CSV table of C-alpha atoms in Angstrom, one decimal:
chain,number,residue,atom,x,y,z
A,91,MET,CA,95.7,61.3,95.8
A,92,PHE,CA,99.5,61.7,95.3
A,93,LYS,CA,99.2,64.6,92.8
A,94,PRO,CA,99.6,67.4,95.4
A,95,VAL,CA,102.8,65.8,96.7
A,96,VAL,CA,104.2,65.5,93.2
A,97,VAL,CA,103.3,69.2,92.4
A,98,LEU,CA,104.8,70.3,95.7
A,99,THR,CA,108.0,68.3,95.1
A,100,SER,CA,108.3,69.7,91.7
A,101,LEU,CA,107.8,73.3,93.0
A,102,LEU,CA,110.5,72.8,95.7
A,103,ALA,CA,112.9,71.4,93.1
A,104,ALA,CA,112.3,74.3,90.8
A,105,MET,CA,112.9,76.8,93.7
A,106,THR,CA,116.1,75.0,94.7
A,107,LEU,CA,117.4,75.1,91.1
A,108,GLN,CA,116.5,78.8,90.9
A,109,ALA,CA,118.3,79.5,94.2
A,110,GLN,CA,121.3,77.5,93.0
A,111,ALA,CA,121.3,79.4,89.7
A,112,ALA,CA,121.4,82.8,91.4
A,113,THR,CA,124.7,84.6,91.2
A,114,GLU,CA,126.1,85.7,94.6
A,115,LEU,CA,127.9,89.1,94.5
A,116,THR,CA,130.1,89.8,97.5
A,117,VAL,CA,129.7,93.5,98.0
A,118,TYR,CA,132.0,95.5,100.3
A,119,THR,CA,130.5,98.6,101.8
A,120,ALA,CA,130.7,101.4,104.4
A,121,LEU,CA,127.0,102.3,104.1
A,122,GLU,CA,125.1,102.7,107.3
A,123,VAL,CA,123.4,99.4,108.4
A,124,GLU,CA,119.9,100.7,108.0
A,125,GLN,CA,120.5,101.6,104.4
A,126,LEU,CA,121.5,98.1,103.3
A,127,LYS,CA,118.1,96.4,103.2
A,128,PRO,CA,116.2,98.9,101.1
A,129,TYR,CA,119.1,99.2,98.6
A,130,GLN,CA,119.5,95.5,98.3
A,131,GLU,CA,115.7,94.8,98.0
A,132,ALA,CA,115.4,97.4,95.1
A,133,PHE,CA,118.4,95.9,93.3
A,134,GLU,CA,117.4,92.3,93.7
A,135,LYS,CA,113.8,93.1,92.6
A,136,GLN,CA,115.2,94.4,89.4
A,137,ASN,CA,117.8,91.6,89.1
A,138,PRO,CA,116.1,88.4,90.6
A,139,ASP,CA,119.0,86.2,89.4
A,140,ILE,CA,121.5,88.0,91.6
A,141,ARG,CA,122.0,87.9,95.4
A,142,ILE,CA,124.0,90.4,97.4
A,143,LYS,CA,126.3,89.2,100.2
A,144,TRP,CA,127.3,92.3,102.2
A,145,VAL,CA,130.6,92.8,104.0
A,146,ARG,CA,130.2,96.0,106.0
A,147,ASP,CA,132.5,98.0,108.2
A,148,SER,CA,133.7,101.6,108.6
A,149,THR,CA,135.5,103.2,105.6
A,150,GLY,CA,139.1,102.8,106.9
A,151,ILE,CA,138.6,99.2,107.8
A,152,VAL,CA,137.0,98.3,104.5
A,153,THR,CA,139.8,100.1,102.6
A,154,ALA,CA,142.5,98.2,104.6
A,155,LYS,CA,140.7,94.9,104.1
A,156,LEU,CA,140.5,95.5,100.3
A,157,MET,CA,144.2,96.4,100.2
A,158,ALA,CA,145.2,93.4,102.2
A,159,GLU,CA,143.3,91.2,99.7
A,160,LYS,CA,144.9,92.8,96.7
A,161,ASP,CA,146.6,89.7,95.4
A,162,ARG,CA,143.5,87.5,96.1
A,163,PRO,CA,140.4,89.7,95.9
A,164,GLN,CA,137.4,88.5,97.9
A,165,ALA,CA,135.0,91.3,96.8
A,166,ASP,CA,133.2,91.6,93.5
A,167,VAL,CA,132.0,95.1,93.9
A,168,VAL,CA,132.3,98.1,96.2
A,169,TRP,CA,129.0,99.8,96.7
A,170,GLY,CA,129.1,102.8,99.1
A,171,LEU,CA,132.7,103.7,99.9
A,172,ALA,CA,134.6,107.0,100.0
A,173,ALA,CA,135.8,108.1,96.6
A,174,SER,CA,139.2,108.9,98.1
A,175,SER,CA,139.5,105.2,99.1
A,176,LEU,CA,138.4,104.0,95.6
A,177,ALA,CA,141.1,106.3,94.2
A,178,ILE,CA,143.7,104.5,96.3
A,179,LEU,CA,142.4,101.1,94.9
A,180,ASP,CA,142.5,102.5,91.4
A,181,LYS,CA,146.1,103.6,91.7
A,182,GLN,CA,146.9,100.0,92.8
A,183,GLY,CA,145.2,98.7,89.7
A,184,MET,CA,142.5,97.0,91.6
A,185,LEU,CA,139.4,98.4,89.9
A,186,ASP,CA,137.8,97.5,86.6
A,187,ALA,CA,136.9,100.7,84.7
A,188,TYR,CA,133.3,100.7,83.6
A,189,ALA,CA,130.8,103.3,82.3
A,190,PRO,CA,127.3,102.5,83.7
A,191,LYS,CA,124.4,103.0,81.3
A,192,ASN,CA,123.5,106.5,82.2
A,193,LEU,CA,126.9,107.9,83.0
A,194,ASP,CA,126.1,111.1,81.2
A,195,GLN,CA,123.5,111.9,84.0
A,196,ILE,CA,126.2,111.9,86.7
A,197,ARG,CA,127.9,115.2,87.4
A,198,ALA,CA,131.5,115.3,86.2
A,199,ASN,CA,132.9,116.4,89.6
A,200,TYR,CA,131.1,113.5,91.3
A,201,ARG,CA,132.9,110.7,89.4
A,202,ASP,CA,136.3,109.5,88.3
A,203,SER,CA,137.5,111.8,85.5
A,204,ALA,CA,138.9,108.9,83.4
A,205,ASN,CA,136.9,107.5,80.5
A,206,PRO,CA,135.6,104.9,81.3
A,207,PRO,CA,135.6,105.8,85.0
A,208,SER,CA,137.0,103.5,87.7
A,209,TRP,CA,134.4,104.7,90.2
A,210,VAL,CA,131.1,106.6,89.9
A,211,GLY,CA,129.6,108.7,92.7
A,212,MET,CA,126.3,108.1,94.5
A,213,ASP,CA,125.8,110.9,97.0
A,214,VAL,CA,127.8,113.4,99.1
A,215,TRP,CA,128.2,113.5,102.8
A,216,ALA,CA,129.8,116.4,104.7
A,217,ALA,CA,131.2,117.2,108.1
A,218,SER,CA,128.9,118.5,110.7
A,219,ILE,CA,128.9,119.3,114.4
A,220,CYS,CA,126.2,117.6,116.5
A,221,PHE,CA,125.5,120.0,119.4
A,222,ASN,CA,123.4,118.7,122.3
A,223,THR,CA,121.5,121.9,123.4
A,224,VAL,CA,120.3,120.4,126.7
A,225,GLU,CA,123.7,119.1,127.9
A,226,ALA,CA,125.3,122.3,126.7
A,227,GLN,CA,122.9,124.4,128.7
A,228,LYS,CA,123.5,122.3,131.8
A,229,GLN,CA,127.3,122.6,131.4
A,230,GLY,CA,127.3,126.3,130.4
A,231,LEU,CA,128.8,125.7,127.0
A,232,PRO,CA,128.5,128.2,124.2
A,233,LYS,CA,127.3,127.0,120.8
A,234,PRO,CA,130.2,126.9,118.3
A,235,THR,CA,129.9,128.4,114.9
A,236,LYS,CA,133.4,127.7,113.5
A,237,TRP,CA,135.9,124.9,113.6
A,238,GLU,CA,138.3,127.1,115.4
A,239,ASP,CA,135.7,127.6,118.2
A,240,LEU,CA,136.2,123.9,119.1
A,241,ALA,CA,139.8,124.7,120.2
A,242,ASP,CA,138.6,126.9,123.1
A,243,PRO,CA,139.6,125.3,126.4
A,244,VAL,CA,136.0,125.7,127.6
A,245,TYR,CA,135.3,122.5,125.7
A,246,LYS,CA,138.1,120.4,127.4
A,247,GLY,CA,137.0,116.8,127.4
A,248,LYS,CA,133.6,117.7,125.9
A,249,ILE,CA,134.2,116.7,122.3
A,250,ILE,CA,134.2,113.3,120.5
A,251,MET,CA,135.2,112.7,116.9
A,252,PRO,CA,136.1,109.9,114.6
A,253,ASN,CA,139.5,108.4,114.2
A,254,PRO,CA,140.6,109.1,110.6
A,255,ALA,CA,142.4,105.8,110.2
A,256,SER,CA,139.2,103.8,110.6
A,257,SER,CA,136.5,106.3,109.7
A,258,GLY,CA,136.0,108.0,106.3
A,259,THR,CA,134.3,110.9,108.2
A,260,GLY,CA,137.4,111.3,110.4
A,261,TYR,CA,139.7,111.4,107.4
A,262,LEU,CA,137.6,113.9,105.5
A,263,ASP,CA,137.8,116.1,108.6
A,264,VAL,CA,141.5,115.9,108.9
A,265,SER,CA,142.3,116.3,105.2
A,266,ALA,CA,139.9,119.2,105.0
A,267,TRP,CA,141.5,121.0,107.9
A,268,LEU,CA,144.9,120.6,106.3
A,269,GLN,CA,143.6,122.0,103.1
A,270,THR,CA,141.6,124.8,104.7
A,271,PHE,CA,144.2,126.0,107.2
A,272,GLY,CA,147.4,124.8,105.4
A,273,GLU,CA,149.5,121.9,106.6
A,274,ASP,CA,151.2,123.8,109.4
A,275,GLY,CA,148.0,125.6,110.4
A,276,GLY,CA,146.0,122.4,110.2
A,277,TRP,CA,148.3,120.4,112.5
A,278,ALA,CA,148.5,123.4,114.9
A,279,TYR,CA,144.7,123.5,115.0
A,280,MET,CA,144.4,119.7,115.6
A,281,ASP,CA,147.0,120.0,118.5
A,282,LYS,CA,144.7,122.4,120.2
A,283,LEU,CA,141.5,120.5,119.4
A,284,HIS,CA,143.2,117.3,120.8
A,285,GLN,CA,143.2,118.9,124.2
A,286,ASN,CA,139.4,119.1,124.1
A,287,ILE,CA,138.8,115.6,122.7
A,288,GLY,CA,137.3,113.0,125.1
A,289,GLN,CA,137.7,110.1,122.7
A,290,TYR,CA,138.3,109.2,119.0
A,291,THR,CA,135.8,106.6,117.8
A,292,HIS,CA,136.1,104.1,115.0
A,293,SER,CA,132.7,105.1,113.5
A,294,GLY,CA,131.8,108.3,111.7
A,295,SER,CA,128.2,108.3,113.0
A,296,LYS,CA,129.0,107.3,116.6
A,297,PRO,CA,130.0,110.8,117.8
A,298,CYS,CA,126.6,112.2,116.7
A,299,LYS,CA,124.8,109.3,118.4
A,300,GLN,CA,126.7,109.8,121.6
A,301,ALA,CA,126.0,113.5,121.5
A,302,ALA,CA,122.3,112.9,121.0
A,303,ALA,CA,122.4,110.5,124.0
A,304,GLY,CA,124.1,113.2,126.1
A,305,GLU,CA,127.3,111.1,126.6
A,306,PHE,CA,129.2,114.1,125.2
A,307,PRO,CA,127.7,117.5,124.5
A,308,ILE,CA,129.6,117.8,121.1
A,309,GLY,CA,130.2,115.2,118.4
A,310,ILE,CA,132.1,115.8,115.2
A,311,SER,CA,130.3,113.7,112.6
A,312,PHE,CA,128.4,114.1,109.3
A,313,GLU,CA,125.0,115.3,108.4
A,314,TYR,CA,123.2,111.9,107.8
A,315,PRO,CA,123.1,110.8,111.5
A,316,ALA,CA,122.5,114.3,112.6
A,317,VAL,CA,119.4,114.7,110.5
A,318,GLN,CA,118.1,111.3,111.3
A,319,LEU,CA,118.5,111.8,115.1
A,320,LYS,CA,117.1,115.3,115.1
A,321,ARG,CA,114.0,114.0,113.2
A,322,LYS,CA,113.6,111.4,116.0
A,323,GLY,CA,113.5,114.2,118.6
A,324,ALA,CA,117.1,114.3,119.8
A,325,PRO,CA,118.0,117.8,121.3
A,326,LEU,CA,120.5,118.5,118.6
A,327,ASP,CA,121.5,121.6,116.8
A,328,ILE,CA,123.3,120.8,113.5
A,329,VAL,CA,126.2,123.2,113.2
A,330,LEU,CA,127.9,123.7,109.8
A,331,PRO,CA,131.1,125.6,110.6
A,332,LYS,CA,131.7,128.9,108.8
A,333,GLU,CA,135.2,127.9,107.4
A,334,GLY,CA,133.5,125.3,105.1
A,335,LEU,CA,132.7,121.6,105.2
A,336,GLY,CA,135.0,118.7,104.4
A,337,TRP,CA,133.1,116.2,102.3
A,338,GLU,CA,133.3,113.0,100.5
A,339,ILE,CA,131.5,111.1,97.7
A,340,GLU,CA,130.0,107.7,98.3
A,341,ALA,CA,130.8,105.7,95.2
A,342,THR,CA,130.7,102.4,93.5
A,343,GLY,CA,133.4,100.5,91.7
A,344,ILE,CA,134.0,97.0,90.3
A,345,ILE,CA,136.9,94.9,91.6
A,346,LYS,CA,139.2,93.8,88.9
A,347,GLY,CA,139.3,90.0,88.4
A,348,THR,CA,135.7,89.4,89.7
A,349,ALA,CA,134.3,86.1,88.4
A,350,HIS,CA,130.9,87.7,88.2
A,351,LEU,CA,131.7,90.6,85.9
A,352,ASP,CA,128.3,90.7,84.2
A,353,ALA,CA,126.4,90.8,87.5
A,354,ALA,CA,128.9,93.4,88.9
A,355,LYS,CA,128.1,95.6,85.9
A,356,LYS,CA,124.4,95.3,86.6
A,357,LEU,CA,125.0,96.5,90.1
A,358,ALA,CA,127.1,99.4,88.8
A,359,ASP,CA,124.3,100.3,86.4
A,360,PHE,CA,121.7,100.2,89.2
A,361,SER,CA,123.9,102.3,91.5
A,362,ALA,CA,124.0,105.1,88.9
A,363,SER,CA,120.3,104.9,88.0
A,364,ARG,CA,117.5,107.3,88.7
A,365,GLU,CA,115.8,104.6,90.8
A,366,ALA,CA,118.9,104.2,93.1
A,367,MET,CA,119.2,108.0,93.3
A,368,ASN,CA,115.7,108.2,94.6
A,369,LEU,CA,116.7,105.8,97.4
A,370,TYR,CA,119.8,107.8,98.1
A,371,LYS,CA,117.9,111.1,98.4
A,372,THR,CA,116.0,109.9,101.4
A,373,ASN,CA,119.3,109.9,103.2
A,374,PHE,CA,121.4,112.7,101.6
A,375,ALA,CA,120.7,116.2,100.4
A,376,VAL,CA,123.3,116.2,97.6
A,377,LEU,CA,123.3,113.5,94.9
A,378,ALA,CA,125.7,112.6,92.1
A,379,GLN,CA,122.8,113.0,89.6
A,380,PRO,CA,121.5,116.6,89.6
A,381,GLY,CA,117.9,117.6,89.8
A,382,LEU,CA,116.7,114.8,92.0
A,383,ALA,CA,117.7,115.8,95.5
A,384,GLU,CA,115.2,117.4,97.8
A,385,PRO,CA,116.1,120.1,100.4
A,386,PHE,CA,116.3,118.9,104.0
A,387,GLN,CA,114.6,121.3,106.3
A,388,GLU,CA,117.2,120.5,108.9
A,389,LEU,CA,120.0,121.9,106.7
A,390,PRO,CA,120.4,125.4,105.1
A,391,ALA,CA,119.4,125.9,101.5
A,392,ASP,CA,123.0,126.7,100.6
A,393,TYR,CA,124.3,123.5,102.1
A,394,GLU,CA,126.0,122.3,98.8
A,395,GLN,CA,127.7,125.7,98.4
A,396,ARG,CA,129.3,125.3,101.8
A,397,LEU,CA,131.4,122.3,100.7
A,398,ILE,CA,135.1,123.2,100.4
A,399,LYS,CA,137.0,122.9,97.2
A,400,ASN,CA,138.2,119.3,98.0
A,401,ASP,CA,141.3,117.9,96.3
A,402,PHE,CA,140.5,114.2,96.3
A,403,ASN,CA,143.8,113.3,94.5
A,404,TRP,CA,145.8,115.1,97.2
A,405,ALA,CA,143.8,113.4,99.9
A,406,SER,CA,144.4,110.0,98.4
A,407,GLU,CA,148.0,110.4,97.6
A,408,ASN,CA,148.9,111.8,101.1
A,409,ARG,CA,146.6,109.5,103.1
A,410,ASP,CA,149.4,107.2,104.5
A,411,ARG,CA,151.6,110.1,105.4
A,412,ILE,CA,148.7,112.0,107.1
A,413,LEU,CA,147.5,109.0,109.0
A,414,ALA,CA,151.0,108.2,110.3
A,415,GLU,CA,151.4,111.7,111.6
A,416,TRP,CA,147.9,111.7,113.1
A,417,ARG,CA,148.5,108.4,114.9
A,418,LYS,CA,151.9,109.6,116.3
A,419,ARG,CA,150.2,112.8,117.7
A,420,TYR,CA,146.8,111.7,118.9
A,421,ASP,CA,146.1,108.0,118.8
A,422,GLY,CA,146.4,107.7,122.6
A,423,LYS,CA,142.8,108.9,122.9
A,424,SER,CA,141.3,106.4,120.5
A,425,GLU,CA,138.7,103.9,121.8
A,426,PRO,CA,139.8,100.3,121.9
A,427,VAL,CA,139.3,98.3,118.7
A,428,SER,CA,136.5,95.7,119.3
A,429,LYS,CA,137.5,92.1,118.7
């Protein structure tokens, strides 16, 4: 009569031992919250002896946190952070170079050029304007087609965009404008744009969400939230400005000194795998591995060709200088930092 109890006790003991044996990987990320669960489930299904512990925030905050922890790293892996941020970490000697199993399937321009690479790309996200057609009609606002259109005084107080110090999307906007218009022209453009900004947010997706909700008629954001919100019925037009789109690569890298190097390599292998790319393609129209992405009907067929020639090394090397200048000029309109 005691056999079921013995069997149950043994089973619970075995499960406890298995849980204790699992390696816990601390993974820093700037991925959108809704992406975390499917990515984690797919990885852990393939690697049942590894558990992911996420630490998530916006790109600038994650980057600053990693830099602050340089001498005593807390992360094992970075999965889903801007390549320009990973390039900064690499220059500080914080990344452990590693070539994932199918590195040859990743486009050369979407990964670190070193061999082995310090970071490997996942997918591309690019700047977009979220234009609320209902609110714009109510307020008599014309639809912009170029970045320069947003400097028109007709949009005074009508635009919201991300703060580049805390948001990777914000920084790709600013660094792209400086590359597209030249340094003097870029700052002159941002001076005019600043007059029309209602607020700078600490999230790259928030401006699009607020535009979709009608809180601001125009949000400078990126295509992922724009597409998702439009699919849910938001009255948004997704504008891809004619001058070209600033863009970034979401990428993966291993933190040097991790005590779980073998598990970290397995995550890097998974991130560059076809299975992972098939997860990424539900969210992004351009992938680091060619031939797998599917066109989004919400975006033009030549979307990838609209990406500017982006100098990631320049953007990384000049980041501190650019952000210091940006803060000096425009930080007064930034939303308060939540505690």
